């Protein structure tokens, strides 16, 4: 399908899809109904006669009696995870008007990319942001061409927190917890009272559209206005209306976020239409879908007692020993024997469901004493050097690029990860500040941009450790340089549910540091080469200036030769031989290069 056709199609759908949403508005009152306040419980007679504490005195001097346990516990309630996040929406990234809008776009777009990657589809993502003039709301429309969500799962996918296809799998994807899409639905409800509208098609000839809300009390999906019609559409489209959000073009806004997304996903085509009607297209730079992420088994060194209890209590294995060998990487029968020796009181023939906390604790302790083969890096799906170069070229059009990819390592003893670092110089690289252009650090985790909370992030911490002077880049803060940092892992240790910062694991900081040093060295080499080129050209020019005079004087001094011929020969020498002489006299010898490299590495190791 060509682009114009696709865009026309999208516009039409956009119109069509707004109809049921409007209908829903007319039919159903604002969803959800406001949570009724718990009735004030009747006071129960105090049980204890003695006062546990001295009573506080009110300002009026009258003694105020403290509540007793009965009174306090008459207020005891259970809360759903949805209620928790309603109260703590900042944990999901819903704080500040601009950030909240970027969070919405982020959640929807990461889901689009995850779904396309798993289905091996080249993503075409269309994002339209409109201001609703009547009420200060923003209408967000996000459409993908992914595998779609089957009808029975639509409600749960976007209307129930902690549900999804990713949380329970040890797999490298952008989403992890199952609170992204449903968090957005909750945000629509609590700011506008409206559900979100979903359209889904799995390519089987039927298309489904419905409104979805989260029942905040029960954390169950509330699906309404389901319509079903024949159609070829495959993918998911979500339309939502949100308040307490604002569209602008600052560095934390959706456009910047999508630009960064394009940098880490050169295989995606992303079209944005902003409230002014301007259409911005981040063109696909590379038309190969990344390999499907593959599930990994957890490595014993990355497992906590709580994990072990959780896994074992959900296991269908009959014996603890077979549960261990079949659910974890690197646990063989021989290793189980070692564990048996280390934990002699535990019966490894019992059902995994019966594993007690103390036993799990002992096994996790024993895990630390056994010598393990490092976890396999097979499930890791890096972007790759060539793709990063393409993406940087495509989006930033820089003068120079270097990319460093380091081999896989582990953090917390057993979680495999790797880092990818790129550097781009000049062109559109760098960050526009009040005082001019400056260093721009673009952070990513599994290809998803991290725009916020840079402060406590492992990436920022490792950038801080670099001594740029060592690479002749002491002015880095005022240079047109973009530093591109991507963490690849099956389990990204985010600092919060908002997934905007990577926790400061020592191993991760170290790896980023080494990779940054590598690309800094490459840029240094390029820049010193450039300076040398400029010097060479300047000297060549200076020497050329004397050629005429010399060619005129030489025949006179030597008593032979013709001026015109000498001039020609001298110019030939400068043009063809001088560069080599210059290189010889200015370049470090191979030995000197080696010594300098060794020195730098030693310093780095310190
Ligand atoms: N665009 C989409 N295409 C296909 N499936 C989706 C899409 N968006 C969401 N889903 C499904 O809904 C689930 C919940 O999404 P979300 O709440 O964002 O959590 P997470 O991405 O962390 O799993 C996902 O795991 C996925 O199964
Ligand atoms: Mg998600």
XYZ file of C-alpha atoms in Angstrom, residues 14-517:
504
model
C -10.092 8.211 12.599
C -13.444 9.753 11.675
C -15.255 6.455 11.847
C -13.794 5.490 15.145
C -14.815 8.722 16.794
C -18.454 7.900 16.127
C -18.856 5.012 18.587
C -16.868 6.983 21.140
C -19.333 9.826 20.822
C -22.199 7.375 20.921
C -20.747 5.887 24.065
C -20.608 9.315 25.603
C -24.280 9.846 24.845
C -25.341 6.418 26.087
C -23.240 5.951 29.158
C -22.790 8.577 31.757
C -19.241 9.427 32.727
C -17.322 6.287 33.556
C -16.624 5.214 36.184
C -19.003 6.336 38.799
C -17.131 8.185 41.505
C -16.049 5.822 44.257
C -18.532 6.205 47.085
C -16.990 7.283 50.337
C -17.014 4.498 52.908
C -19.795 5.053 55.337
C -18.591 6.278 58.685
C -18.577 3.190 60.886
C -20.632 3.166 64.012
C -18.496 3.692 67.028
C -17.925 0.617 69.057
C -17.559 0.710 72.783
C -13.957 0.821 73.877
C -12.737 -2.532 75.113
C -9.866 -1.500 77.300
C -10.580 0.664 80.274
C -7.025 1.741 80.869
C -5.608 4.512 78.772
C -2.645 3.255 76.779
C -1.164 6.732 76.417
C -1.535 10.065 78.049
C -4.311 11.935 76.275
C -3.320 14.909 74.188
C -4.650 18.277 75.141
C -6.522 20.301 72.600
C -5.907 24.020 72.285
C -9.008 24.649 74.324
C -7.421 22.696 77.142
C -10.017 19.886 76.925
C -8.539 16.417 76.962
C -8.888 14.596 73.584
C -9.143 10.838 73.752
C -6.989 8.791 71.289
C -8.677 6.067 69.190
C -8.291 2.490 70.307
C -7.510 -0.494 68.088
C -11.184 -1.324 67.515
C -11.898 2.158 66.284
C -8.791 2.324 64.151
C -9.380 -1.065 62.585
C -13.015 -0.377 61.835
C -11.450 1.691 59.007
C -9.528 -1.287 57.685
C -10.064 -1.747 53.919
C -8.541 -3.632 51.052
C -7.506 -1.728 47.956
C -6.976 -2.803 44.401
C -3.803 -2.115 42.475
C -5.870 0.230 40.289
C -6.843 2.307 43.325
C -3.218 2.370 44.368
C -2.091 3.759 41.024
C -4.975 6.201 40.927
C -3.546 7.700 44.117
C 0.042 7.355 42.968
C -0.277 8.171 39.312
C 3.117 9.918 39.324
C 4.634 6.452 39.695
C 3.318 5.667 36.225
C 4.782 8.865 34.799
C 1.611 10.953 35.089
C 3.009 14.092 36.641
C 3.198 17.447 34.893
C 1.057 18.234 31.853
C 3.698 17.770 29.159
C 5.217 14.689 30.741
C 1.789 13.065 31.133
C 1.104 13.406 27.413
C 4.530 11.979 26.579
C 3.857 9.082 28.962
C 0.619 8.301 27.110
C 2.380 8.318 23.748
C 5.225 6.254 25.200
C 2.941 3.566 26.604
C 0.968 3.177 23.397
C 3.957 3.296 21.066
C 6.048 0.814 23.076
C 3.113 -1.588 22.924
C 2.897 -1.087 19.144
C 6.581 -1.847 18.716
C 6.575 -4.845 21.064
C 3.561 -6.355 19.321
C 5.033 -5.835 15.831
C 8.371 -7.265 16.865
C 6.804 -10.400 18.280
C 4.650 -10.884 15.182
C 7.609 -10.081 12.864
C 5.793 -7.161 11.253
C 7.440 -3.926 10.047
C 5.735 -1.305 12.220
C 3.722 1.544 10.717
C 2.685 3.766 13.569
C 0.391 6.722 13.246
C -0.050 9.190 16.100
C -2.486 12.097 15.937
C -2.769 14.642 18.715
C -5.647 17.134 18.775
C -6.687 19.801 21.210
C -10.391 19.567 22.010
C -11.306 23.271 21.873
C -14.477 23.092 24.007
C -12.901 21.727 27.136
C -9.126 21.955 27.193
C -8.845 18.202 26.678
C -6.409 16.472 24.345
C -7.554 13.719 22.031
C -4.921 11.135 21.272
C -5.221 8.679 18.409
C -2.640 5.907 18.022
C -2.884 3.287 15.308
C -0.600 0.356 14.584
C -0.451 -2.407 12.013
C 0.525 -5.104 14.517
C -1.022 -8.524 15.157
C -4.066 -7.058 16.964
C -5.625 -8.257 20.214
C -8.115 -11.154 20.025
C -11.626 -10.154 21.117
C -11.664 -11.958 24.503
C -8.458 -10.178 25.594
C -9.272 -6.612 24.539
C -10.820 -5.687 27.878
C -8.066 -7.135 30.016
C -5.249 -5.775 27.834
C -6.285 -2.142 28.268
C -8.669 -2.277 31.218
C -6.947 -4.359 33.879
C -3.730 -3.523 35.632
C -0.945 -6.064 35.972
C -2.233 -8.143 33.123
C -0.629 -8.789 29.787
C 1.453 -11.160 27.748
C 4.865 -10.006 29.018
C 5.144 -9.833 32.820
C 5.466 -13.545 33.467
C 7.837 -14.260 30.590
C 11.566 -13.812 30.923
C 11.804 -12.076 27.581
C 13.399 -8.900 26.212
C 10.589 -6.491 25.496
C 9.865 -2.851 26.163
C 6.813 -3.533 28.298
C 7.176 -5.589 31.444
C 4.587 -5.017 34.122
C 1.219 -4.883 32.357
C 0.335 -1.438 33.690
C 1.046 0.656 30.577
C -2.107 0.623 28.484
C -4.382 0.110 31.483
C -2.604 2.975 33.281
C -3.504 5.219 30.314
C -7.128 4.069 30.467
C -7.205 4.890 34.155
C -5.713 8.319 33.421
C -8.459 9.047 30.848
C -11.105 8.086 33.394
C -9.772 10.084 36.286
C -9.146 13.224 34.239
C -12.141 13.255 31.864
C -14.495 10.568 33.185
C -14.399 8.847 29.788
C -13.370 5.333 28.755
C -10.927 4.812 25.902
C -12.072 3.530 22.552
C -10.377 0.497 21.025
C -10.432 -1.029 17.595
C -8.743 -4.335 17.066
C -8.397 -6.689 14.146
C -6.330 -9.841 13.977
C -6.581 -10.146 10.209
C -9.275 -12.858 10.221
C -11.864 -10.690 8.471
C -13.564 -9.403 11.637
C -12.918 -6.075 13.325
C -13.981 -5.250 16.884
C -14.577 -1.874 18.417
C -15.511 -1.105 21.984
C -15.057 1.270 24.900
C -12.964 0.090 27.822
C -12.606 1.417 31.349
C -10.926 0.029 34.458
C -13.188 -0.675 37.387
C -10.949 0.947 39.921
C -12.469 -0.841 42.899
C -12.003 -4.339 41.547
C -9.295 -3.733 38.921
C -11.539 -5.513 36.433
C -12.124 -4.322 32.867
C -15.439 -2.656 32.019
C -16.134 -3.224 28.322
C -19.093 -1.496 26.688
C -20.531 -0.718 23.233
C -18.849 -3.674 21.555
C -19.450 -3.672 17.814
C -18.213 -6.247 15.365
C -18.061 -5.848 11.602
C -16.306 -7.484 8.674
C -13.089 -5.770 7.682
C -9.495 -6.377 6.724
C -7.927 -4.188 9.401
C -5.173 -5.853 11.378
C -3.707 -4.019 14.321
C -4.778 -2.002 17.307
C -6.092 1.558 17.343
C -6.683 3.410 20.573
C -8.479 6.732 20.865
C -8.607 8.482 24.204
C -9.498 11.857 25.586
C -7.323 13.184 28.370
C -7.203 16.283 30.546
C -4.353 17.662 32.685
C -2.070 17.231 29.675
C -0.554 19.771 27.317
C 0.992 19.576 23.881
C 4.123 21.561 23.184
C 7.399 21.007 21.379
C 9.814 21.070 24.294
C 12.564 18.508 24.735
C 10.297 16.420 26.983
C 7.337 16.459 24.635
C 5.880 13.684 22.436
C 7.634 14.834 19.273
C 11.070 14.617 20.835
C 10.084 11.258 22.301
C 9.067 9.916 18.894
C 12.240 11.253 17.308
C 14.225 9.336 19.904
C 12.051 6.283 19.251
C 12.981 6.523 15.574
C 16.661 6.637 16.562
C 16.391 3.321 18.375
C 13.947 1.683 15.969
C 15.194 2.323 12.449
C 12.816 -0.372 11.207
C 9.730 1.612 12.254
C 7.840 4.183 10.203
C 6.349 6.761 12.531
C 3.943 9.488 11.423
C 2.830 12.211 13.791
C 0.171 14.821 13.166
C 0.278 17.518 15.804
C -2.534 19.866 16.895
C -1.499 22.485 14.323
C -2.095 19.899 11.618
C 1.590 19.583 10.772
C 2.580 16.124 9.666
C 6.012 14.887 10.685
C 7.247 11.592 9.325
C 10.167 9.660 10.756
C 11.027 7.544 7.778
C 11.972 3.912 8.125
C 15.735 3.689 7.632
C 15.985 -0.042 7.438
C 13.388 -2.583 6.395
C 14.242 -5.647 8.351
C 12.221 -6.525 11.448
C 14.490 -7.220 14.408
C 14.653 -10.856 15.434
C 11.811 -12.005 17.623
C 12.723 -11.832 21.267
C 13.196 -15.306 22.704
C 12.229 -16.345 26.204
C 15.092 -16.983 28.581
C 15.146 -18.962 31.764
C 16.251 -17.143 34.878
C 19.812 -17.827 35.967
C 20.110 -19.049 39.578
C 22.310 -16.102 40.525
C 19.635 -13.596 39.549
C 16.884 -15.213 41.629
C 15.573 -13.945 44.969
C 13.804 -16.037 47.628
C 10.525 -14.403 46.690
C 11.051 -15.284 43.006
C 11.795 -18.893 43.908
C 8.652 -19.165 46.022
C 6.567 -17.613 43.263
C 7.958 -19.825 40.507
C 7.742 -23.000 42.590
C 4.186 -22.394 43.769
C 3.016 -21.954 40.175
C 4.919 -24.960 38.900
C 3.249 -28.087 37.583
C 6.373 -30.205 38.161
C 6.020 -33.091 40.586
C 9.430 -32.817 42.205
C 11.492 -29.928 43.455
C 14.552 -31.342 41.654
C 12.871 -31.450 38.238
C 11.322 -28.032 38.881
C 14.836 -26.654 39.342
C 16.330 -28.316 36.260
C 13.448 -27.386 33.987
C 12.826 -23.793 35.087
C 16.290 -22.343 35.483
C 19.213 -21.842 33.173
C 22.368 -23.835 33.917
C 20.859 -26.163 36.582
C 21.745 -29.717 35.637
C 21.174 -32.929 37.619
C 24.773 -32.671 38.806
C 24.122 -29.154 40.093
C 21.005 -30.385 41.916
C 23.239 -32.948 43.628
C 25.541 -30.131 44.737
C 22.514 -28.225 46.069
C 21.395 -31.361 47.935
C 24.771 -31.527 49.682
C 24.571 -27.843 50.569
C 20.962 -28.147 51.840
C 20.869 -31.623 53.488
C 17.597 -31.017 55.365
C 15.556 -30.195 52.251
C 13.678 -32.987 50.527
C 14.262 -32.450 46.786
C 11.632 -35.078 45.934
C 8.770 -33.101 47.364
C 6.273 -31.088 45.336
C 7.609 -27.643 44.425
C 4.290 -26.202 45.608
C 5.255 -27.237 49.134
C 8.493 -25.303 49.219
C 8.624 -23.219 52.392
C 10.104 -19.739 52.687
C 13.038 -20.900 54.899
C 13.825 -23.673 52.410
C 13.718 -21.272 49.465
C 15.991 -18.962 51.406
C 18.455 -21.794 51.986
C 18.398 -22.769 48.302
C 19.018 -19.177 47.184
C 21.933 -19.040 49.648
C 23.275 -22.295 48.211
C 22.910 -20.891 44.659
C 25.540 -18.318 45.627
C 27.990 -21.033 46.701
C 27.803 -23.146 43.564
C 30.013 -22.359 40.587
C 27.767 -21.588 37.606
C 28.350 -21.144 33.921
C 27.427 -17.545 33.054
C 23.930 -17.067 31.647
C 23.521 -17.315 27.911
C 23.321 -14.062 26.005
C 21.138 -15.650 23.308
C 17.918 -13.943 24.404
C 19.536 -10.519 24.101
C 18.481 -8.595 21.023
C 20.802 -5.617 20.518
C 20.011 -3.041 17.837
C 23.368 -3.683 16.196
C 26.161 -1.428 15.057
C 25.057 -1.113 11.431
C 21.468 -0.279 12.376
C 22.494 2.317 14.943
C 24.719 3.965 12.343
C 21.846 4.006 9.853
C 19.456 5.473 12.389
C 21.893 8.174 13.494
C 22.597 9.066 9.874
C 18.908 9.127 9.032
C 17.765 11.294 11.904
C 20.817 13.444 12.716
C 22.734 13.610 9.406
C 26.018 14.036 11.294
C 29.518 14.613 9.991
C 30.957 11.760 12.036
C 29.555 8.634 13.706
C 31.131 5.945 15.875
C 29.342 3.044 17.517
C 30.610 0.663 20.134
C 28.992 -2.603 21.015
C 30.295 -4.485 24.022
C 29.985 -8.207 24.661
C 27.263 -9.377 27.073
C 27.843 -9.193 30.827
C 25.716 -9.940 33.881
C 24.440 -7.792 36.729
C 23.154 -8.910 40.139
C 25.164 -12.021 39.510
C 22.809 -13.564 36.980
C 20.939 -11.147 34.737
C 22.547 -10.868 31.289
C 22.732 -7.478 29.637
C 24.751 -5.583 27.097
C 25.220 -1.955 26.207
C 25.346 -0.180 22.860
C 26.806 3.285 22.613
C 26.962 5.640 19.664
C 28.380 9.101 19.181
C 27.362 11.573 16.475
C 29.117 14.849 15.738
C 27.771 17.940 13.952
C 24.826 17.934 11.548
C 21.699 17.922 13.704
C 23.562 16.325 16.623
C 23.717 18.079 19.973
C 21.122 19.804 22.032
C 19.965 23.361 21.538
C 20.292 25.280 24.795
C 19.845 28.923 25.715
C 23.568 29.483 25.250
C 23.955 27.585 22.004
C 24.532 23.966 21.193
C 25.569 21.386 23.789
C 26.083 17.703 24.463
C 22.876 15.687 24.085
C 22.642 12.377 25.916
C 19.964 10.118 24.468
C 19.118 7.260 26.841
C 17.329 4.044 25.897
C 16.379 0.754 27.502
C 15.485 -2.041 25.114
C 15.062 0.595 22.391
C 12.545 2.636 24.389
C 13.658 6.237 24.965
C 14.098 7.410 28.543
C 13.274 11.111 28.550
C 12.789 11.765 32.244
C 14.491 11.169 35.596
C 17.985 11.381 34.107
C 19.361 12.250 37.542
C 19.443 8.825 39.169
C 19.986 6.791 36.018
C 22.912 4.411 35.437
C 23.487 6.019 32.027
C 23.913 9.511 33.470
C 26.118 8.190 36.246
C 28.492 6.607 33.750
C 28.633 9.746 31.582
C 29.631 11.627 34.747
C 32.628 9.349 35.274
C 34.194 10.204 31.910
C 37.178 12.515 31.912
C 36.633 14.144 28.522
C 39.978 15.943 28.728
C 41.664 12.640 28.158
C 40.050 12.471 24.737
C 40.764 16.046 23.772
C 37.054 16.787 24.272
C 37.250 19.084 27.267
C 34.709 21.373 25.631
C 32.178 18.539 25.210
C 29.415 20.493 26.965
C 29.486 23.051 24.173
C 29.919 20.698 21.245
C 27.366 19.493 18.715
C 27.598 15.927 20.000
C 24.869 13.360 20.599
C 25.711 10.446 22.806
C 23.421 7.475 22.302
C 23.177 4.911 25.116
C 21.071 1.754 24.909
C 20.782 -0.909 27.598
C 19.720 -4.313 26.328
C 18.406 -6.814 28.857
C 15.682 -9.339 29.501
C 15.174 -7.607 32.807
C 15.846 -3.863 32.831
C 16.230 -2.770 36.469
C 14.038 0.331 36.303
C 13.977 2.555 39.356
C 10.179 2.922 39.247
C 7.016 1.741 37.532
C 7.258 4.833 35.286
C 10.254 3.103 33.644
C 12.294 6.240 33.028
C 15.571 5.514 34.796
C 17.843 2.484 35.088
C 18.978 1.657 38.598
C 22.637 2.334 39.257
C 23.983 -1.218 39.119
C 27.743 -1.115 39.262
C 28.227 -3.517 36.339
C 25.929 -1.510 34.080
C 27.669 1.779 34.882
C 31.044 0.146 34.167
C 29.971 -1.215 30.797
C 28.520 2.088 29.663
C 31.687 3.778 30.823
C 33.934 1.538 28.712
C 31.720 1.894 25.674
C 31.595 5.687 26.007
C 35.387 5.756 26.295
